[in-house]
XYZ file of N, CA and C in Angstrom:
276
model
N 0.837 -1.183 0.000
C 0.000 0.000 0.000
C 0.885 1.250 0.000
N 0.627 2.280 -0.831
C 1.158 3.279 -0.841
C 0.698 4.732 -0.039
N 1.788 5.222 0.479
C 1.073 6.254 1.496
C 0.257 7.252 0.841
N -0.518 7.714 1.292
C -1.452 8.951 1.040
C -0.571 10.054 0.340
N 0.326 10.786 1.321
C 1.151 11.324 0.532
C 2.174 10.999 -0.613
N 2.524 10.112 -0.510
C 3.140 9.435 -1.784
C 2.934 9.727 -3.110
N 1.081 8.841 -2.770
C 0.332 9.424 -3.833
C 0.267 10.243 -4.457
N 0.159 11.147 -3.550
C -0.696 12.669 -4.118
C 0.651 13.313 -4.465
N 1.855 13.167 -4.321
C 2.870 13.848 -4.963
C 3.545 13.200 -6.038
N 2.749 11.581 -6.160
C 3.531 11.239 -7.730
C 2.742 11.805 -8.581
N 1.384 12.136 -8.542
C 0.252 12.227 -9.506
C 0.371 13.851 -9.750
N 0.184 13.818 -11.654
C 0.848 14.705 -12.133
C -0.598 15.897 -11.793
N -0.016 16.842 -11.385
C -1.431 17.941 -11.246
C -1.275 19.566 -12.052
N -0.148 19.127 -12.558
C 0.669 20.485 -13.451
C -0.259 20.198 -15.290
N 0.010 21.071 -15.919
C 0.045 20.908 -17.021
C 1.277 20.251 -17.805
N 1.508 19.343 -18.581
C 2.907 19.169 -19.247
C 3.720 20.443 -19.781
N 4.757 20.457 -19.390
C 5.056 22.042 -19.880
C 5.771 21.977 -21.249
N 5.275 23.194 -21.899
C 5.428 23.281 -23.648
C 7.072 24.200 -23.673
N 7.683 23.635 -24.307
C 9.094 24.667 -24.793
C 8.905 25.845 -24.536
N 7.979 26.154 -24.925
C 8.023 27.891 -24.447
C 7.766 27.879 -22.817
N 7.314 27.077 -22.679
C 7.040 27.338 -20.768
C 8.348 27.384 -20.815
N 9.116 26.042 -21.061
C 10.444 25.628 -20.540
C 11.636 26.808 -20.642
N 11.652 27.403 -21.655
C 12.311 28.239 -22.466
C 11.960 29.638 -21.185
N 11.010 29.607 -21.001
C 10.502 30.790 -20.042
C 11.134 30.685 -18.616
N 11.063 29.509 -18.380
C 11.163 29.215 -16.381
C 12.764 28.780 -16.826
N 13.585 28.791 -17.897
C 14.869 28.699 -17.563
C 15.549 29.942 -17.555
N 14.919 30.732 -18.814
C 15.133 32.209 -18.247
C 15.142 33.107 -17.445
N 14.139 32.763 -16.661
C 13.489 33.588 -15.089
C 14.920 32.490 -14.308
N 14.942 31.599 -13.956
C 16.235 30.397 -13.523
C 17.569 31.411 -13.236
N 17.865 31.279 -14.416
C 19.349 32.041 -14.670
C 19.496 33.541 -14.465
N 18.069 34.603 -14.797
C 18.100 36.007 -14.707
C 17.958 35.922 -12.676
N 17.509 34.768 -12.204
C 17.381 34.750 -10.813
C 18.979 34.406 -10.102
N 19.867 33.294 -10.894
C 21.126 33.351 -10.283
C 22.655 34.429 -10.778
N 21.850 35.052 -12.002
C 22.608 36.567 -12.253
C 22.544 37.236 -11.388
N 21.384 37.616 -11.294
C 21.155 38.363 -9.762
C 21.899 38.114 -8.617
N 21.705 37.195 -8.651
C 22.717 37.081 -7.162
C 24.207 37.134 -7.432
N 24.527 36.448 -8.661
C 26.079 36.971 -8.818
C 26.381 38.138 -9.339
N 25.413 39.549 -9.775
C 25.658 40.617 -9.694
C 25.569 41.273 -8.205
N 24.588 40.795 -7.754
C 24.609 41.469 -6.169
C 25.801 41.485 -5.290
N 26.619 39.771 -5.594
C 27.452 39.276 -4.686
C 28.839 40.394 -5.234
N 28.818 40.847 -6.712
C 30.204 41.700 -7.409
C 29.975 43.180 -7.466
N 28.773 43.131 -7.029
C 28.195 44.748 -7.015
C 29.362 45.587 -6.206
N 29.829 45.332 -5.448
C 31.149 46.622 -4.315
C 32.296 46.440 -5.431
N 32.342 45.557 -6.094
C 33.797 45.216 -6.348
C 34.035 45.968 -8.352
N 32.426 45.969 -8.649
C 32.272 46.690 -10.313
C 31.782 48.073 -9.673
N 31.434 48.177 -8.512
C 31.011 49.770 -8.468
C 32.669 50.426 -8.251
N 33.331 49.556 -7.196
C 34.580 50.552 -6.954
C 35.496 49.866 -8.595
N 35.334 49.649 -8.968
C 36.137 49.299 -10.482
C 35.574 50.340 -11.458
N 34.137 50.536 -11.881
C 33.836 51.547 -12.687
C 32.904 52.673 -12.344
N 32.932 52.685 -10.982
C 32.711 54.152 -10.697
C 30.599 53.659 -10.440
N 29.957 54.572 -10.851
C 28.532 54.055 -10.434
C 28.024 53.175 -11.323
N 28.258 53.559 -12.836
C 27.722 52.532 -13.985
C 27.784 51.583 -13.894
N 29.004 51.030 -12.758
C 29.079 49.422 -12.437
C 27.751 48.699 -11.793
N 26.989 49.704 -11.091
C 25.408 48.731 -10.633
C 24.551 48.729 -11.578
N 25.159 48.984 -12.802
C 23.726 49.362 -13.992
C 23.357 47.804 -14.455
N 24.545 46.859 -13.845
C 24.162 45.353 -14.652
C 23.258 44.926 -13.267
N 23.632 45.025 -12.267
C 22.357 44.880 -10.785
C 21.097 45.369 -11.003
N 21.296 46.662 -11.718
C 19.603 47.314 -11.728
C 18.906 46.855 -12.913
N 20.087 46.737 -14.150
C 18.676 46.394 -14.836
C 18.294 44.320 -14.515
N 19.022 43.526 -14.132
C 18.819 42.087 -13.828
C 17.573 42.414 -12.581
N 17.911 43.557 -11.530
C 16.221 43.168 -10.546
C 15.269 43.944 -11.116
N 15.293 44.953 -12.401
C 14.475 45.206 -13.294
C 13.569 43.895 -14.134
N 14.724 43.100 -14.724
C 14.269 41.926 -15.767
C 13.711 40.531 -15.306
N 13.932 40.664 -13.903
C 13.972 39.397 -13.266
C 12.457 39.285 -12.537
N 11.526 40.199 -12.009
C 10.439 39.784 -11.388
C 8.891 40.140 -13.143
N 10.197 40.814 -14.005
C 8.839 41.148 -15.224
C 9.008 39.763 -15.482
N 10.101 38.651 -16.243
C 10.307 37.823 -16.845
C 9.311 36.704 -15.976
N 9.819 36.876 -14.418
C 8.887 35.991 -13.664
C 7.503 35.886 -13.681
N 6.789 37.643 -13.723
C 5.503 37.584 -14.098
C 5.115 37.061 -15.400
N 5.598 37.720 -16.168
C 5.150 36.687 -17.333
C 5.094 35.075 -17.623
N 6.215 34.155 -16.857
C 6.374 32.837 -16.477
C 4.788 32.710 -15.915
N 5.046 33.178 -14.343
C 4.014 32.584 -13.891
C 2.429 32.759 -14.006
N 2.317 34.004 -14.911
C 0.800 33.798 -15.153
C 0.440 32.890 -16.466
N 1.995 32.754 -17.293
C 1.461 31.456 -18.648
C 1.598 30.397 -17.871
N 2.289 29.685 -16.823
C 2.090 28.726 -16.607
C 0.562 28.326 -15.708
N -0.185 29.436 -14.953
C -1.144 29.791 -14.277
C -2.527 29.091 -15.473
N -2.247 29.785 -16.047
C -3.098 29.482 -17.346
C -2.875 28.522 -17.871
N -1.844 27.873 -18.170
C -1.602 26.659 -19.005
C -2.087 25.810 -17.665
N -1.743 25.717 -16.403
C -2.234 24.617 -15.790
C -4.181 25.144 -15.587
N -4.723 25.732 -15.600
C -6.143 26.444 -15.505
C -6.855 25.113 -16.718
N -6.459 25.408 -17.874
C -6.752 24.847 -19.287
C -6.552 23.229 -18.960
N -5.398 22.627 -18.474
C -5.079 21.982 -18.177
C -6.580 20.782 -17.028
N -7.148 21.736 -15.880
C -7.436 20.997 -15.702
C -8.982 21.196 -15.427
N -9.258 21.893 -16.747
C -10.476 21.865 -17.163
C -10.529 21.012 -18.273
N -9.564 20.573 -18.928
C -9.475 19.668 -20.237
C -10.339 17.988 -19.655
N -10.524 17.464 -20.565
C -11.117 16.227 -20.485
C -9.860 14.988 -20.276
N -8.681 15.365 -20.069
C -7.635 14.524 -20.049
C -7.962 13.209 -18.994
N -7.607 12.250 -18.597
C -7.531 10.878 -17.919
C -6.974 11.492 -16.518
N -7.688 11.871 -15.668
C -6.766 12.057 -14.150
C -5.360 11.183 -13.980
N -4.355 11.736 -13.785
C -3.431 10.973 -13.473
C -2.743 10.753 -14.862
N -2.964 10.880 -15.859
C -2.191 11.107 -17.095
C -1.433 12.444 -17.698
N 0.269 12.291 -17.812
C 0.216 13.694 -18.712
C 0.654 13.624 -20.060
């Protein structure tokens, strides 16, 4: 017998995600660990080029929560569609 929870976390409840999802949530991925390795070099490019050095920090936490919104309301929707579709519960 398989546990309750088991269950309910093998069984797929997402939509299958389409290249462009994928293509999307690897972008938001990487613009999320830029970020942090601009944040972590931010003292070290500001005292190297003066202020223009945070311009790669500002625009990555500029690009990074738009790119995310856009991720997460197509995937919002793609799983919405998803499980209003007539698909087989438990199939993806």
């Amino acid at each position: 017998m398989t546990p309750p929870l088991l269950a309910f976390m093998a069984t797929p409840m997402a939509a299958p995600e389409t290249p462009w999802l994928r293509r999307l949530r690897l972008a938001w991925v990487l613009l999320c660990a830029a970020l942090i390795l601009a944040a972590a070099l931010n003292p070290a490019s500001v005292s190297r080029f003066g202020p223009l050095g945070a311009l790669p920090a500002l625009l990555l936490l500029i690009a990074m929560p738009v790119v995310g919104l856009v991720y997460w309301r197509a995937k919002t929707k793609a799983d919405a569609a998803w499980n209003r579709s007539d698909h087989p519960k438990g199939e993806a």
